[in-house]
Amino acid sequence: MAFLEVKDLHVSYGAIKAIQGISLKVEKGEVVTLIGSNGAGKTTTMNTLAGLIKPAAGQILFKEENIAGHDAPDVVSRGITLSPEGRQVFPKLSVWENLDMGAYSVKDPAVRKRGFEQAFSLFPILKERSSQPAGTLSGGEQQMLAVARALMSDPEVLMLDEPSLGLAPIIIQDIFNLIKKINGMGTTILLVEQNAKMALGISDRGYVLETGRIVHVGTGEELMKSDEVKNAYLGGI
Amino acid sequence: MFFQQMINGLTIGSTYALVAIGFSMVFGVLELTNFANGSFYILGAYLTLTFMNAMRGNFYVAFAISIIGTGLVGALMDRLTLRPMRKKGAPGIAAVIATIGFSEIINNFALVFFGTETKPFPNIFKVGKIRLGGAIITYLQIIIFVVALVLMLVLSLMVYKTKVGKAMRATAQNTSAARLMGINVNHIITLTFFIGTLLAAVAGTLVAMYVESVSVGLASAISMKTFAAAVLGGVGSLPGAMVGGILLGLVETIVAGYISSGYRDAIAFIILILVLIFRPAGLFGQKTQAKV
Ligand SMILES: Nc1ncnc2c1ncn2[C@@H]1O[C@H](COP(=O)(O)OP(=O)(O)O)[C@@H](O)[C@H]1O
Ligand SMILES: [Mg+2]
């Protein structure tokens, strides 16, 4: 049984069937990437895993328990967090307060303290900016804050929805380096990216999503070599 | 004379500020314009009076039961009517109308249970007054002002310094991100309604004692004035609600004193309309940040 396993998941927005029976697996310690074009259903999948949306059918098994339909706070307390698409930092809270909210579910003050230390060592810029309202940060800094905030509860699985969206190439490289580093520290990562080449480059495995269905599965390398994937998502390189 | 008006205006203004803070907290978290505050205000006064009579004049216990009880009614309004609407994704205006409906229900119950006539309310702090310049400041005025000030301070500390206060602000700024942090948004909303409603009940009781009477007819004017005070300060801003409430009390009293008391209730709306024309974001309101 996999660490995190999605079985035949269906998600609808009213009459719109956004996810139509997807299944995927994430093993402990892996980096797994979900790629797919705009509107394929990547964000819907992530939000459903995080407990923001209730699925119409299917199972989400985490450590052998079905958590499909559980509310977001329960999912967080079980050790899965999401850094959502578009960052969604709290603009009028300070950087420090945003991180503090990331540790909202943490009871142990020692874990909290370690969370802040880790956040500031991974993202030194956040320490400099800690008393500044998050809304005044640059896009790249906000993205770092969103990732750092999702790490504050010391999750076992970190989900990242398009962390490179709208960022300059040099900053995207930083973000990917950090993802590798976080994974190296033992956190399992489920990544959604449009930037397929870089994402597959750091991934153990990948899934390709097309209009709510999974159309390709493979290791990062396999997918990068596949002609179909190359043509559709890697700009034909 | 002017100094006296200022003192009277400050007294009544600090009670508007209390109700406006509650209004603004609820607005901040839900973007909901709650028109039931005036009804919670009179309900608080009626319940204090009722429990006081039942307990042979023990004001403090009666007051405590009343404000907590009224707070629970406010929380209940959310649980019974507003939460189901949010769950079904009802449009915002439906919730606003629900608060008006709930307010009418309370007013109607109050008419049935407490009677249609204006009820006398005892002033238990009639003991003394201070002369200052040409003006007279009663102990009750001092008590009202101090209670309002202390509550504002406690609330500000809560909202800006405590974990639950930060969770309230986080929920107000981005509800789904708040859920991703593990914040139980429904608990936060219930708590916000409880506090907001409790503040209205405190203000209602204090004012009933100040004017030595209470009647159902006050409810809708208070709801509207609170709305005006909050808009004046900048909706959703706590300092704005405080300043808006106090300013409204001052202007209203001074106009009533110097022009005619007949215009007292119109003043709030003249101010409201002027603010909406010339400074729609209010005194303390910020233009919403577009950066995401
Ligand atoms: N809140 C919503 N209401 C209705 N339809 C939605 C909503 N969010 C997404 N969709 C639809 O669901 C499909 C998948 O969207 P999404 O999961 O955001 O895709 P992606 O993240 O891959 O770009 C799209 O067709 C989109 O239009
Ligand atoms: Mg998306």
XYZ file of C-alpha atoms and ligand atoms in Angstrom:
557
model
C 0.000 0.000 0.000
C 1.366 3.354 -1.009
C 1.986 6.212 1.443
C -0.585 8.405 -0.286
C -2.909 6.844 -2.801
C -5.780 8.317 -4.790
C -8.282 5.805 -6.156
C -10.820 6.571 -8.850
C -11.402 10.157 -7.697
C -14.271 12.163 -9.168
C -14.786 15.872 -8.486
C -17.514 18.126 -9.875
C -18.398 21.797 -9.748
C -22.153 21.564 -10.146
C -22.634 20.067 -13.591
C -18.956 20.451 -14.580
C -17.089 17.173 -14.104
C -13.592 18.524 -13.485
C -11.984 15.246 -12.367
C -13.240 12.037 -13.893
C -11.803 9.048 -12.119
C -8.105 9.631 -11.531
C -5.829 7.295 -9.577
C -2.295 8.031 -8.461
C 0.274 7.002 -5.883
C 2.941 8.824 -3.933
C 5.521 6.835 -1.987
C 7.190 8.148 1.151
C 10.131 10.397 0.326
C 9.260 10.813 -3.351
C 8.804 13.916 -5.460
C 5.792 13.316 -7.696
C 4.691 15.826 -10.304
C 1.321 16.387 -11.893
C 1.580 18.172 -15.223
C -1.110 19.207 -17.635
C -2.320 22.226 -19.545
C -4.558 24.956 -18.203
C -7.926 23.684 -17.016
C -6.820 20.034 -16.921
C -7.866 19.735 -13.278
C -4.539 19.977 -11.435
C -5.685 22.599 -8.919
C -8.961 20.778 -8.398
C -7.016 17.618 -7.559
C -4.760 19.424 -5.080
C -7.640 21.282 -3.425
C -9.562 18.049 -3.055
C -6.573 16.296 -1.475
C -6.200 19.254 0.903
C -9.845 19.046 1.991
C -11.007 22.335 0.466
C -13.384 20.563 -1.922
C -15.392 17.409 -1.272
C -15.052 14.739 -3.967
C -18.136 13.266 -5.629
C -16.661 9.769 -5.435
C -13.419 7.894 -4.875
C -10.884 7.386 -2.122
C -7.891 9.300 -0.819
C -5.845 6.897 1.277
C -3.156 8.387 3.493
C -1.272 5.890 5.626
C -4.049 3.407 4.897
C -6.870 5.644 6.096
C -9.473 7.063 3.743
C -9.476 10.816 4.201
C -11.622 11.683 1.184
C -14.128 14.379 2.146
C -12.366 15.245 5.419
C -12.235 18.957 6.142
C -9.002 20.894 5.560
C -8.080 21.300 9.268
C -8.271 17.531 9.717
C -6.076 16.934 6.687
C -3.500 19.410 8.043
C -3.451 17.739 11.426
C -2.761 14.403 9.707
C 0.359 15.838 8.072
C -0.609 16.979 4.573
C -0.332 20.665 3.711
C -0.866 22.666 0.545
C 0.854 25.774 -0.704
C -2.024 26.875 -2.932
C -2.020 28.221 -6.471
C -1.537 31.986 -6.504
C 0.265 31.949 -3.111
C -2.682 33.221 -1.072
C -0.634 34.735 1.713
C -2.574 36.837 4.231
C -1.749 40.278 2.813
C -2.353 42.362 5.952
C -0.677 39.972 8.363
C 3.056 40.340 8.804
C 5.423 37.721 7.431
C 5.920 36.471 10.977
C 2.171 36.249 11.561
C 1.698 34.371 8.287
C 4.248 31.806 9.425
C 2.574 31.701 12.824
C -0.728 30.852 11.101
C 1.089 28.071 9.272
C 1.819 26.591 12.687
C -1.787 27.072 13.838
C -2.371 23.340 14.288
C 0.907 22.800 16.156
C 0.433 22.305 19.894
C 4.048 21.688 20.910
C 5.952 24.993 21.338
C 9.237 23.226 20.547
C 7.923 22.185 17.122
C 6.760 25.745 16.564
C 10.151 27.144 17.442
C 11.902 24.654 15.158
C 9.455 25.626 12.404
C 10.477 29.278 12.599
C 14.172 28.390 12.710
C 13.818 26.143 9.675
C 11.766 28.744 7.764
C 14.322 31.466 8.411
C 17.278 29.253 7.518
C 15.684 28.024 4.262
C 14.398 31.494 3.368
C 16.697 34.101 4.960
C 14.833 36.898 3.170
C 11.749 36.124 5.264
C 13.681 36.853 8.436
C 14.664 40.263 7.100
C 11.066 40.950 6.160
C 9.465 39.325 9.193
C 7.610 42.389 10.487
C 6.482 43.579 7.043
C 2.893 42.964 5.860
C 2.960 40.018 3.447
C 1.065 42.056 0.833
C 4.111 44.305 0.417
C 6.477 41.460 -0.569
C 7.527 40.826 -4.162
C 5.935 37.918 -6.022
C 8.946 35.669 -5.474
C 9.096 36.524 -1.779
C 5.379 35.834 -1.419
C 5.911 32.442 -3.037
C 8.688 31.651 -0.594
C 6.438 32.719 2.240
C 3.653 30.474 0.970
C 6.028 27.488 0.867
C 7.534 28.331 4.253
C 4.067 28.745 5.741
C 3.007 25.314 4.462
C 6.118 23.814 6.088
C 5.439 25.334 9.516
C 3.283 22.444 10.693
C 6.122 20.027 9.874
C 4.064 18.066 7.316
C 4.843 14.595 6.016
C 3.479 15.516 2.591
C 3.941 18.988 1.125
C 1.767 19.816 -1.883
C 2.814 22.732 -4.080
C 0.446 24.117 -6.698
C 2.394 25.964 -9.412
C 5.094 27.470 -7.222
C 6.807 28.989 -10.262
C 3.728 30.787 -11.607
C 4.521 34.334 -12.673
C 8.104 34.343 -11.394
C 11.307 35.384 -13.144
C 13.450 32.448 -14.427
C 16.248 33.084 -11.937
C 13.783 32.942 -9.044
C 12.147 29.815 -10.485
C 15.541 28.132 -10.294
C 15.792 29.133 -6.619
C 12.356 27.705 -5.917
C 13.203 24.377 -7.554
C 16.473 24.171 -5.637
C 14.546 24.725 -2.431
C 12.021 22.032 -3.308
C 14.888 19.583 -3.792
C 16.371 20.675 -0.482
C 13.064 20.261 1.376
C 12.639 16.805 -0.146
C 16.199 15.975 0.898
C 15.195 16.759 4.484
C 12.636 13.956 4.327
C 9.406 15.636 3.216
C 7.379 13.871 0.546
C 6.390 16.258 -2.234
C 3.463 16.372 -4.625
C 4.071 19.101 -7.157
C 1.838 20.692 -9.783
C 3.654 22.560 -12.523
C 3.187 24.071 -15.966
C 6.936 24.318 -16.089
C 7.027 20.630 -16.984
C 10.665 20.287 -17.912
C 12.075 21.607 -14.654
C 9.456 19.808 -12.600
C 10.075 16.429 -14.233
C 13.795 17.058 -13.824
C 13.529 16.922 -10.037
C 10.737 14.297 -9.901
C 10.880 10.593 -9.192
C 7.652 10.087 -11.060
C 5.068 12.082 -12.948
C 1.472 11.963 -14.076
C 0.034 13.800 -17.045
C -3.494 15.068 -16.606
C -5.779 15.950 -19.500
C -9.354 17.192 -19.050
C -9.828 15.422 -15.748
C -8.161 12.123 -16.699
C -4.644 10.755 -16.336
C -3.218 10.049 -19.776
C 0.444 9.243 -19.037
C 2.353 7.871 -16.079
C 6.054 7.314 -15.750
C 9.318 8.220 -14.092
C 10.468 11.770 -14.637
C 12.957 10.604 -17.235
C 10.486 8.420 -19.117
C 8.020 11.255 -19.432
C 10.672 13.704 -20.589
C 11.659 11.257 -23.339
C 8.100 10.471 -24.450
C 7.287 12.140 -27.756
C 3.698 12.914 -26.863
C 4.680 14.589 -23.613
C 7.493 16.452 -25.333
C 5.209 17.821 -27.997
C 2.371 18.730 -25.707
C 4.129 20.039 -22.611
C 7.804 20.536 -23.237
C 7.470 22.810 -26.229
C 8.691 20.096 -28.633
C 12.318 19.942 -27.470
C -22.737 74.477 27.054
C -20.457 73.264 24.258
C -18.308 71.338 26.727
C -21.444 69.725 28.166
C -22.544 68.700 24.679
C -19.126 67.203 24.048
C -19.378 65.110 27.186
C -22.885 63.920 26.330
C -21.807 63.205 22.758
C -18.755 61.281 23.899
C -20.925 59.156 26.177
C -23.419 58.173 23.520
C -20.679 57.964 20.870
C -18.705 55.444 22.887
C -21.770 53.182 22.945
C -22.169 53.529 19.162
C -18.514 52.609 18.888
C -19.099 49.362 20.772
C -21.894 48.286 18.445
C -19.917 49.435 15.400
C -16.923 47.323 16.464
C -19.144 44.248 16.567
C -20.577 45.167 13.187
C -17.106 45.641 11.714
C -15.748 42.373 13.108
C -18.581 40.429 11.492
C -18.179 42.383 8.277
C -14.440 41.705 8.286
C -14.856 37.968 8.584
C -17.898 37.433 6.335
C -18.326 40.626 4.300
C -21.811 40.541 5.734
C -23.785 43.693 6.532
C -25.529 42.636 9.723
C -28.684 44.662 10.287
C -29.686 42.775 13.435
C -27.426 44.706 15.824
C -30.166 47.111 16.914
C -32.347 44.184 17.923
C -29.523 42.577 19.910
C -29.033 45.976 21.535
C -32.612 46.217 22.824
C -32.668 42.491 23.624
C -29.631 43.019 25.858
C -31.368 45.852 27.660
C -34.632 43.924 28.083
C -32.882 40.802 29.327
C -30.837 42.763 31.865
C -34.031 44.411 33.092
C -35.876 41.096 33.281
C -33.125 39.279 35.171
C -32.645 42.274 37.456
C -36.316 42.164 38.409
C -36.147 38.404 38.845
C -33.136 38.701 41.138
C -34.358 41.635 43.195
C -32.031 44.155 41.707
C -28.716 42.329 41.387
C -27.524 44.312 38.390
C -24.114 42.725 37.870
C -25.330 39.138 37.694
C -28.308 40.143 35.547
C -26.000 42.056 33.209
C -23.594 39.116 32.874
C -26.390 36.662 32.094
C -27.981 39.078 29.659
C -24.913 39.845 27.570
C -23.822 36.210 27.400
C -27.388 35.140 26.578
C -27.716 37.764 23.853
C -24.290 36.797 22.504
C -25.527 33.226 22.201
C -28.628 34.405 20.317
C -26.303 36.122 17.839
C -24.186 32.990 17.452
C -27.409 31.021 17.000
C -28.574 33.367 14.246
C -25.435 32.435 12.349
C -25.736 28.705 12.991
C -29.422 28.482 12.120
C -29.730 30.838 9.186
C -26.447 32.138 7.815
C -24.254 29.041 7.911
C -26.699 26.896 5.914
C -26.833 29.694 3.332
C -23.046 29.855 3.068
C -22.911 26.094 2.682
C -25.303 26.246 -0.258
C -23.421 29.185 -1.761
C -26.370 31.583 -1.485
C -25.690 35.127 -2.740
C -24.519 37.653 -0.131
C -27.708 39.677 -0.303
C -29.682 36.649 0.942
C -27.680 36.697 4.168
C -28.232 40.442 4.601
C -31.962 39.936 4.235
C -31.783 37.049 6.697
C -30.284 39.393 9.307
C -33.125 41.857 8.689
C -35.615 39.009 9.065
C -33.969 37.769 12.246
C -34.005 41.295 13.574
C -37.747 41.609 12.931
C -38.338 38.294 14.683
C -36.491 39.499 17.794
C -38.359 42.828 17.734
C -41.633 41.010 17.435
C -40.817 38.661 20.319
C -39.773 41.648 22.387
C -43.099 43.375 21.694
C -44.985 40.263 22.772
C -42.918 39.421 25.848
C -41.930 42.850 27.126
C -44.856 44.938 25.881
C -45.327 47.712 23.368
C -44.896 50.597 25.798
C -41.568 52.186 26.700
C -40.242 50.471 29.841
C -38.547 52.417 32.620
C -34.990 51.264 33.290
C -33.419 51.992 36.685
C -30.158 53.936 36.861
C -28.285 52.238 39.669
C -25.339 54.639 39.428
C -27.318 57.766 40.240
C -25.096 58.360 43.245
C -23.057 61.268 42.082
C -21.657 63.713 39.601
C -18.612 65.848 39.025
C -18.644 69.520 38.061
C -15.985 70.437 35.564
C -15.890 73.913 34.064
C -19.538 74.680 33.521
C -20.387 71.090 32.750
C -21.730 68.212 34.788
C -20.349 64.730 34.355
C -22.400 62.004 36.007
C -20.834 58.867 37.414
C -22.851 56.856 34.924
C -21.307 58.807 32.055
C -17.864 58.045 33.404
C -18.772 54.384 33.820
C -20.114 54.145 30.266
C -17.033 55.783 28.839
C -14.642 53.654 30.865
C -16.474 50.402 30.116
C -16.467 51.205 26.402
C -12.794 52.139 26.474
C -11.790 49.017 28.377
C -13.777 46.795 26.014
C -12.174 48.465 22.990
C -8.752 47.899 24.497
C -9.453 44.267 25.374
C -10.848 43.598 21.903
C -7.931 45.258 20.162
C -5.516 43.177 22.214
C -7.500 40.080 21.390
C -7.726 40.748 17.666
C -4.142 41.902 17.187
C -2.199 39.916 19.770
C -3.818 36.556 20.489
C -3.766 33.401 18.411
C -7.540 33.368 18.017
C -7.483 37.040 16.998
C -4.884 36.334 14.323
C -7.037 33.444 13.127
C -9.959 35.891 12.879
C -7.925 38.286 10.767
C -6.577 35.441 8.632
C -10.123 34.198 8.048
C -11.205 37.709 7.127
C -8.396 38.094 4.608
C -8.588 34.694 2.919
C -11.026 32.060 4.119
C -9.756 29.134 2.087
C -6.125 29.846 2.978
C -7.225 30.025 6.633
C -8.718 26.552 6.289
C -5.437 25.333 4.805
C -3.692 26.520 7.971
C -5.938 24.227 10.022
C -8.194 27.031 11.246
C -11.744 25.876 11.890
C -13.410 28.744 10.096
C -16.885 27.943 11.388
C -15.728 28.228 15.004
C -14.103 31.554 14.240
C -17.301 32.848 12.648
C -19.453 31.707 15.569
C -17.081 33.367 18.005
C -17.129 36.574 15.981
C -20.929 36.682 16.065
C -20.909 35.960 19.787
C -18.541 38.835 20.521
C -20.250 41.255 18.134
C -23.665 40.528 19.591
C -22.397 40.696 23.150
C -21.032 44.179 22.471
C -24.443 45.296 21.197
C -26.044 43.952 24.386
C -23.526 45.824 26.551
C -24.211 49.056 24.686
C -27.985 48.518 24.831
C -27.957 48.011 28.583
C -25.685 50.990 29.256
C -27.780 53.314 27.116
C -31.049 52.058 28.610
C -29.680 52.989 32.003
C -28.425 56.322 30.687
C -31.776 57.355 29.236
C -33.613 55.394 31.966
C -35.842 53.570 29.499
C -35.939 50.993 26.747
C -38.325 50.386 23.848
C -38.443 48.187 20.759
C -38.729 51.256 18.571
C -35.014 52.007 19.072
C -33.844 48.894 17.290
C -33.897 49.879 13.651
C -32.433 53.344 14.241
C -29.533 51.767 16.150
C -28.887 49.237 13.375
C -28.739 52.008 10.814
C -26.611 54.308 12.961
C -24.138 51.536 13.613
C -23.888 50.966 9.906
C -23.323 54.694 9.391
C -20.656 54.810 12.118
C -18.810 51.837 10.638
C -18.928 53.297 7.118
C -17.737 56.639 8.449
C -14.705 55.004 10.056
C -14.075 52.570 7.206
C -15.949 49.284 7.178
C -13.993 46.369 8.570
C -11.483 48.548 10.433
C -11.600 48.338 14.236
C -9.995 51.728 14.911
C -12.347 53.075 12.227
C -15.393 51.688 14.037
C -14.260 53.265 17.301
C -13.590 56.675 15.828
C -16.680 56.508 13.585
C -18.939 55.702 16.532
C -17.546 58.451 18.744
C -17.646 61.038 15.945
C -21.237 60.153 15.157
C -22.226 60.539 18.820
C -20.477 63.904 19.028
C -21.902 65.359 15.823
C -25.376 64.089 16.572
C -25.417 65.584 20.061
C -23.977 68.901 18.964
C -26.457 69.214 16.105
C -29.313 68.310 18.428
C -28.080 70.895 20.937
C -27.385 73.793 18.579
C -29.754 73.296 15.686
C -32.700 71.188 16.717
C -33.117 67.841 18.409
C -35.539 67.012 15.613
C -32.569 66.397 13.292
C -30.792 64.031 15.687
C -31.566 60.823 13.802
C -31.229 62.328 10.326
C -27.646 63.384 11.047
C -26.296 59.852 10.890
C -27.623 59.439 7.392
C -26.540 62.820 6.144
C -23.038 61.882 7.304
C -23.346 58.448 5.755
C -24.286 59.851 2.370
C -21.557 62.513 2.473
C -18.933 59.925 3.357
C -20.061 57.617 0.593
C -19.813 60.470 -1.901
C -16.521 62.023 -0.847
C -14.581 59.259 0.850
C -16.155 55.899 0.079
C -13.431 53.974 1.917
C -14.174 55.865 5.154
C -11.721 57.683 7.412
C -9.596 54.622 8.209
C -10.451 52.420 5.246
C -7.744 51.498 2.805
C -8.254 51.012 -0.861
C -8.146 47.273 -1.358
C -4.729 46.041 -2.339
C -4.719 44.646 -5.846
C -1.397 42.865 -5.471
C -1.685 39.103 -5.117
N -14.741 27.068 -8.763
C -15.015 26.503 -9.955
N -16.277 26.466 -10.433
C -16.552 25.877 -11.619
N -15.633 25.325 -12.408
C -14.360 25.329 -11.994
C -13.986 25.915 -10.751
N -12.650 25.770 -10.587
C -12.233 25.121 -11.694
N -13.243 24.861 -12.534
C -13.168 24.151 -13.817
O -12.609 22.874 -13.571
C -11.656 22.530 -14.569
C -10.310 22.272 -13.917
O -9.785 23.482 -13.379
P -8.456 23.539 -12.528
O -8.476 22.414 -11.561
O -8.310 24.896 -11.984
O -7.370 23.255 -13.665
P -5.806 23.512 -13.670
O -5.337 23.772 -12.275
O -5.242 22.241 -14.227
O -5.548 24.655 -14.588
C -11.648 23.703 -15.551
O -12.491 23.371 -16.603
C -12.207 24.842 -14.761
O -12.870 25.740 -15.600
Mg -4.305 25.370 -11.525
